[in-house]
Short mmCIF file of C-alpha atoms in Angstrom, two decimals:
data_model
loop_
_atom_site.label_atom_id
_atom_site.label_comp_id
_atom_site.label_asym_id
_atom_site.label_seq_id
_atom_site.Cartn_x
_atom_site.Cartn_y
_atom_site.Cartn_z
CA UNK S 1 62.79 277.69 -24.55
CA UNK S 2 62.43 275.37 -27.51
CA UNK S 3 63.36 271.75 -27.16
CA UNK S 4 64.14 269.18 -29.88
CA UNK S 5 60.73 267.59 -29.28
CA UNK S 6 59.07 270.87 -30.32
CA UNK S 7 60.64 270.50 -33.75
CA UNK S 8 59.86 266.78 -33.94
CA UNK S 9 56.15 266.94 -33.02
CA UNK S 10 54.97 270.36 -34.18
CA UNK S 11 54.00 271.38 -37.72
CA UNK S 12 55.29 274.22 -39.86
CA UNK S 13 52.41 275.25 -42.13
CA UNK S 14 52.88 277.09 -45.43
CA UNK S 15 49.70 278.53 -46.94
CA UNK S 16 49.65 280.09 -50.41
CA UNK S 17 46.79 282.40 -51.32
CA UNK S 18 45.87 280.51 -54.50
CA UNK S 19 45.35 277.12 -52.87
CA UNK S 20 43.00 278.06 -50.04
CA UNK S 21 39.95 280.21 -49.68
CA UNK S 22 38.85 280.18 -46.04
CA UNK S 23 40.53 279.77 -42.67
CA UNK S 24 38.33 278.94 -39.71
CA UNK S 25 38.54 277.61 -36.15
CA UNK S 26 36.55 274.89 -34.47
CA UNK S 27 37.47 273.69 -30.97
CA UNK S 28 41.11 274.90 -31.25
CA UNK S 29 41.51 273.26 -34.65
CA UNK S 30 42.60 275.41 -37.60
CA UNK S 31 40.64 274.39 -40.70
CA UNK S 32 41.71 275.28 -44.25
CA UNK S 33 38.92 275.19 -46.86
CA UNK S 34 38.84 275.70 -50.63
CA UNK S 35 36.41 277.67 -52.84
CA UNK S 36 33.63 275.09 -52.46
CA UNK S 37 33.96 274.95 -48.65
CA UNK S 38 35.58 271.52 -48.88
CA UNK S 39 38.07 270.89 -46.06
CA UNK S 40 41.59 270.76 -47.48
CA UNK S 41 43.44 270.24 -44.21
CA UNK S 42 43.06 270.74 -40.48
CA UNK S 43 45.59 271.15 -37.68
CA UNK S 44 45.33 271.24 -33.91
CA UNK S 45 46.56 274.61 -32.63
CA UNK S 46 48.59 272.83 -29.95
CA UNK S 47 50.64 271.08 -32.65
CA UNK S 48 51.40 274.11 -34.84
CA UNK S 49 54.87 275.63 -34.51
CA UNK S 50 54.49 278.45 -37.04
CA UNK S 51 52.42 279.50 -40.04
CA UNK S 52 53.86 281.08 -43.20
CA UNK S 53 51.29 282.86 -45.35
CA UNK S 54 52.27 283.70 -48.94
CA UNK S 55 50.01 286.19 -50.69
CA UNK S 56 46.88 288.02 -49.61
CA UNK S 57 45.05 286.56 -46.64
CA UNK S 58 42.43 287.66 -44.15
CA UNK S 59 42.83 286.53 -40.55
CA UNK S 60 40.09 287.21 -38.06
CA UNK S 61 40.89 288.38 -34.56
CA UNK S 62 39.48 285.10 -33.25
CA UNK S 63 42.06 283.12 -35.25
CA UNK S 64 44.90 285.45 -34.26
CA UNK S 65 43.90 285.33 -30.58
CA UNK S 66 43.75 281.53 -30.57
CA UNK S 67 47.11 281.17 -32.35
CA UNK S 68 48.77 283.61 -29.95
CA UNK S 69 47.28 281.73 -27.00
CA UNK S 70 49.12 278.61 -28.23
CA UNK S 71 52.28 280.68 -28.96
CA UNK S 72 52.15 280.07 -32.72
CA UNK S 73 54.32 282.37 -34.84
CA UNK S 74 52.57 283.98 -37.84
CA UNK S 75 54.74 285.12 -40.76
CA UNK S 76 53.33 286.80 -43.85
CA UNK S 77 54.89 287.65 -47.20
CA UNK S 78 53.65 289.27 -50.37
CA UNK S 79 53.71 287.12 -53.48
CA UNK S 80 55.29 288.69 -56.54
#
């Protein structure tokens, strides 16, 4: 069951396909990188509530497994 503290301390992440290039994991930290492998942002998997992905994206099974282990919801849409 969700509590009000879940909404206060966890992040909702929105990723658009044109602003990122690579998603990777390091020690349960989701790392978002750009075209030049420069780190744009990073989030601890324990503090992510859900991830919205807009556009085309490739998620590895390692990333999906880690996010499901921390009960993170993954929502994907197609950009028009």
